[in-house]
Amino acid sequence: MPYLSLEGVAHMSEANGTIMKAENVVKLFPVKKSSLLAALTRKPPDYVHAVDGVSLDVQVGDTIAIVGESGSGKTTLARVMLNLIEPTSGKVIWRGKDVSTLDKNELFQFRKDVQIIFQNPGGALNPRKSIFRILSEPLKLHFNIKSGSELVDRASEALLAVGLNPAIHLDRHPHEFSGGQRQRICIARALSLGAKIIFADEPVSSLDVSIQAQILILMKKLKEEFGLTYIFVTHDLALTRSFASRVYVMYLGEIVESGPVEDIFMEPLHPYTKLLLASTPVPNPKRARSRETIIPVGEIPSPINPPPGCRFHTRCALAKAICKTAKPVVKTVGNRSFACHLVN
Amino acid sequence: MNDLLLNIKGLKTYFNLTRGVLRAVDGVDLKVGAGEIVGLVGESGCGKSVLARSVLRLLQHPGYIAAGEIIYEGTDLSKLPDEKMREHRGKKIAMVFQDPLGYLNPVMKVGSQIEEALRIHRPNEDPGKIIPLLLESVGFPRSARIWDRYPHELSGGMLQRVIIALAISCDPRLLIADEPTTALDVTIQAQVLRLLKRLCKEREMAMLLITHNLGIVADTCDRIYVMYCGRIVETADVFSLFEKPYHPYTRGLLEATLSIDEFRENLTTIEGTVPDPINLPPGCRFAPRCSAARLVCTQADPPCLTIDALKEHVAYCWIGTAEYEKSAAPLTTAI
Ligand SMILES: Nc1ncnc2c1ncn2[C@@H]1O[C@H](COP(=O)(O)OP(=O)(O)O)[C@@H](O)[C@H]1O
Ligand SMILES: Nc1ncnc2c1ncn2[C@@H]1O[C@H](COP(=O)(O)OP(=O)(O)O)[C@@H](O)[C@H]1O
Ligand code: SF4
Ligand SMILES: [Mg+2]
Ligand SMILES: [Mg+2]
């Protein structure tokens, strides 16, 4: 019985259009000070501006890439959108509903519909449980299945879908698998719950290139088979070029540029996007030696008290006086957006 | 290639484990010319770090050099007594690793750590003069007073530059850099790679750059070795390797590597995973994953084929030989 194709809450909203949305999401983390120091200084607490006013629109069937260097707030944004942490302000909309107002039943649906896979798949799998238990326990919880044979059928089907062999693998434990196989198990678990929206936080960063490609090929196949929507969180621009449909470039908690992947790569507009692209090595010695070089200046500043004006100005080769004082407004041209004083 | 600086011949480095003998490096020939930047690429576990550590004789127990020669400026390092080796290390060959914190003392200021290295190798010079210059040469302005800082006060990219300053403090002619930028963000990676290239040029220093990133070797290296399961499978000048890869492993790696320059509708890859290093397959070690494998590949070590003598392009593969043409149809490979 093909369970996988039956599952999912796709019927809950129309087949196309926006499936998920972030509206002006802000997430600040208070910086911990010793209470004595806090009492003495009486200064208001400092905050890490992890995500600072991000809006993002996910269409059904999209593969979104949220790109940027570490510390730019990508994972925090994903955690807010997954309803794992509450935003300081702003809203997350899922299939037309504000996730902070979901009732118990809707929240249950959300937990099945929206799943995440991580960079380190080992950490997401309990080492003491067999693969069968890892796959069947959430099934019991979410679908209230009591029949052992149905659990076996469902777990087997999910393993087959990700290229593993249930006859051999169901009884094994996570440590008996390679990194690539463990990522397949995490994907199988998400699929078995009928997930339609999958967040992938650096899903292949810790894997070798041949295994990275194996997982990416699998994810592409599953997307077509089950009509999935992906949100990739990644620092890997090469992966983004071939896998994403739409890109959001993040820097110090803000989106500095967004648009369709081909537009962004063919003609990056924001100086930070240009810097990221110019810094990424290309596997082509002739191109590597002939392309434009941008010398990267400095490092990403602390997200506690981020720079005033444009947050990128401390590293931007083009920065003018206005960049240091005034925050650039987001400009939208067609389906592209960017926030820079000097680009129109 | 200019004058030969390092010439590794038939190097075998093994680990005797209770499960059996792990042949981490198993008959490697590798050369580095003076001032040359040579890349060593391959996926994790193929023996790159063990090879690098063998050159400096920094092997971890129970690793040992089982055979071969490591000729550095005419001296066979593999046979050098330990005290003599200590003189070479740092002074003639220096090394930079992926994780700089592991090689710095957390409770000692950066300046004192460099001073210590200088005291051993350049005892007659004034560290107060050299240290600021060294730190400047890796991109720290004097005003930053980095010598006055502790390691934990510095970012990953800054630490790696401190390590590079330490490495070049005794003017080595060869720098071995083992995944020096793997833990860094792309913009910082670009800074560090640019720095390494500049130092090599300015100081006429050679570099053996170890990485799993084909973009980095394309960008940085003059010549490349591709390693798989303890052996070199292909080597060539960087242009020749990327334009005419011969070995199916090299081809597979290149095909699986995505680029910001190109949208790839259909990605292809190498199936399966690397074999257990203690139970390596007979013949060509890549055969179980190779879509071009024939019976002969599983029976005998592949020959060394010259692909392009001018480009020093060599591959170890049966493809194109008479034996291969005669050999039975592809095996059903079990991965
Ligand atoms: N739970 C937390 N408490 C305090 N600071 C946090 C927390 N989670 C993340 N941060 C900080 O928020 C910033 C953004 O982090 P993160 O979202 O992990 O970025 P990315 O995924 O882009 O690397 C970082 O400076 C990080 O240290
Ligand atoms: N100290 C050690 N003890 C046992 N095996 C080791 C040790 N160091 C490395 N190895 C083994 O040697 C092989 C090559 O490892 P390494 O050189 O680190 O690979 P790479 O650097 O290419 O990723 C691996 O199979 C690894 O497990
Ligand atoms: S607004 Fe100014 S500082 Fe910011 S990226 Fe544009 S040019 Fe640079
Ligand atoms: Mg992250
Ligand atoms: Mg290594």
mmCIF file of C-alpha atoms and ligand atoms in Angstrom, chain B residues 15 17 22 24 43-51 60-62 277, ligand 2:
data_model
loop_
_atom_site.group_PDB
_atom_site.id
_atom_site.type_symbol
_atom_site.label_atom_id
_atom_site.label_comp_id
_atom_site.label_asym_id
_atom_site.label_seq_id
_atom_site.Cartn_x
_atom_site.Cartn_y
_atom_site.Cartn_z
ATOM 1 C CA PHE B 15 48.701 1.472 10.914
ATOM 2 C CA LEU B 17 45.401 -2.167 14.204
ATOM 3 C CA LEU B 22 45.369 -0.179 7.581
ATOM 4 C CA ALA B 24 46.604 4.651 4.752
ATOM 5 C CA GLU B 43 37.675 12.651 -0.445
ATOM 6 C CA SER B 44 37.981 12.157 3.278
ATOM 7 C CA GLY B 45 39.819 9.082 4.452
ATOM 8 C CA CYS B 46 41.904 8.659 1.295
ATOM 9 C CA GLY B 47 45.167 9.326 3.141
ATOM 10 C CA LYS B 48 45.981 12.989 2.481
ATOM 11 C CA SER B 49 46.671 13.957 6.086
ATOM 12 C CA VAL B 50 48.632 10.784 6.807
ATOM 13 C CA LEU B 51 50.769 11.530 3.757
ATOM 14 C CA GLN B 60 50.201 9.347 15.412
ATOM 15 C CA HIS B 61 50.595 5.974 17.075
ATOM 16 C CA PRO B 62 50.391 3.251 15.736
ATOM 17 C CA PRO B 277 40.514 0.756 4.391
HETATM 18 N N1 LIG C 2 45.972 7.667 14.226
HETATM 19 C C1 LIG C 2 45.330 6.822 13.409
HETATM 20 N N2 LIG C 2 45.030 5.566 13.809
HETATM 21 C C2 LIG C 2 44.382 4.717 12.973
HETATM 22 N N3 LIG C 2 44.000 5.008 11.714
HETATM 23 C C3 LIG C 2 44.267 6.242 11.255
HETATM 24 C C4 LIG C 2 44.932 7.216 12.082
HETATM 25 N N4 LIG C 2 45.053 8.364 11.364
HETATM 26 C C5 LIG C 2 44.469 8.114 10.156
HETATM 27 N N5 LIG C 2 44.006 6.850 10.099
HETATM 28 C C6 LIG C 2 43.319 6.227 8.945
HETATM 29 O O1 LIG C 2 44.077 6.437 7.792
HETATM 30 C C7 LIG C 2 43.226 6.665 6.673
HETATM 31 C C8 LIG C 2 43.621 7.959 6.009
HETATM 32 O O2 LIG C 2 43.272 9.037 6.883
HETATM 33 P P1 LIG C 2 43.610 10.554 6.551
HETATM 34 O O3 LIG C 2 44.984 10.660 6.032
HETATM 35 O O4 LIG C 2 43.269 11.336 7.757
HETATM 36 O O5 LIG C 2 42.579 10.878 5.377
HETATM 37 P P2 LIG C 2 42.263 12.292 4.704
HETATM 38 O O6 LIG C 2 43.166 13.318 5.311
HETATM 39 O O7 LIG C 2 42.466 12.072 3.261
HETATM 40 O O8 LIG C 2 40.815 12.544 5.026
HETATM 41 C C9 LIG C 2 41.820 6.645 7.196
HETATM 42 O O9 LIG C 2 41.251 5.384 6.946
HETATM 43 C C10 LIG C 2 41.982 6.892 8.660
HETATM 44 O O10 LIG C 2 40.946 6.278 9.395
#
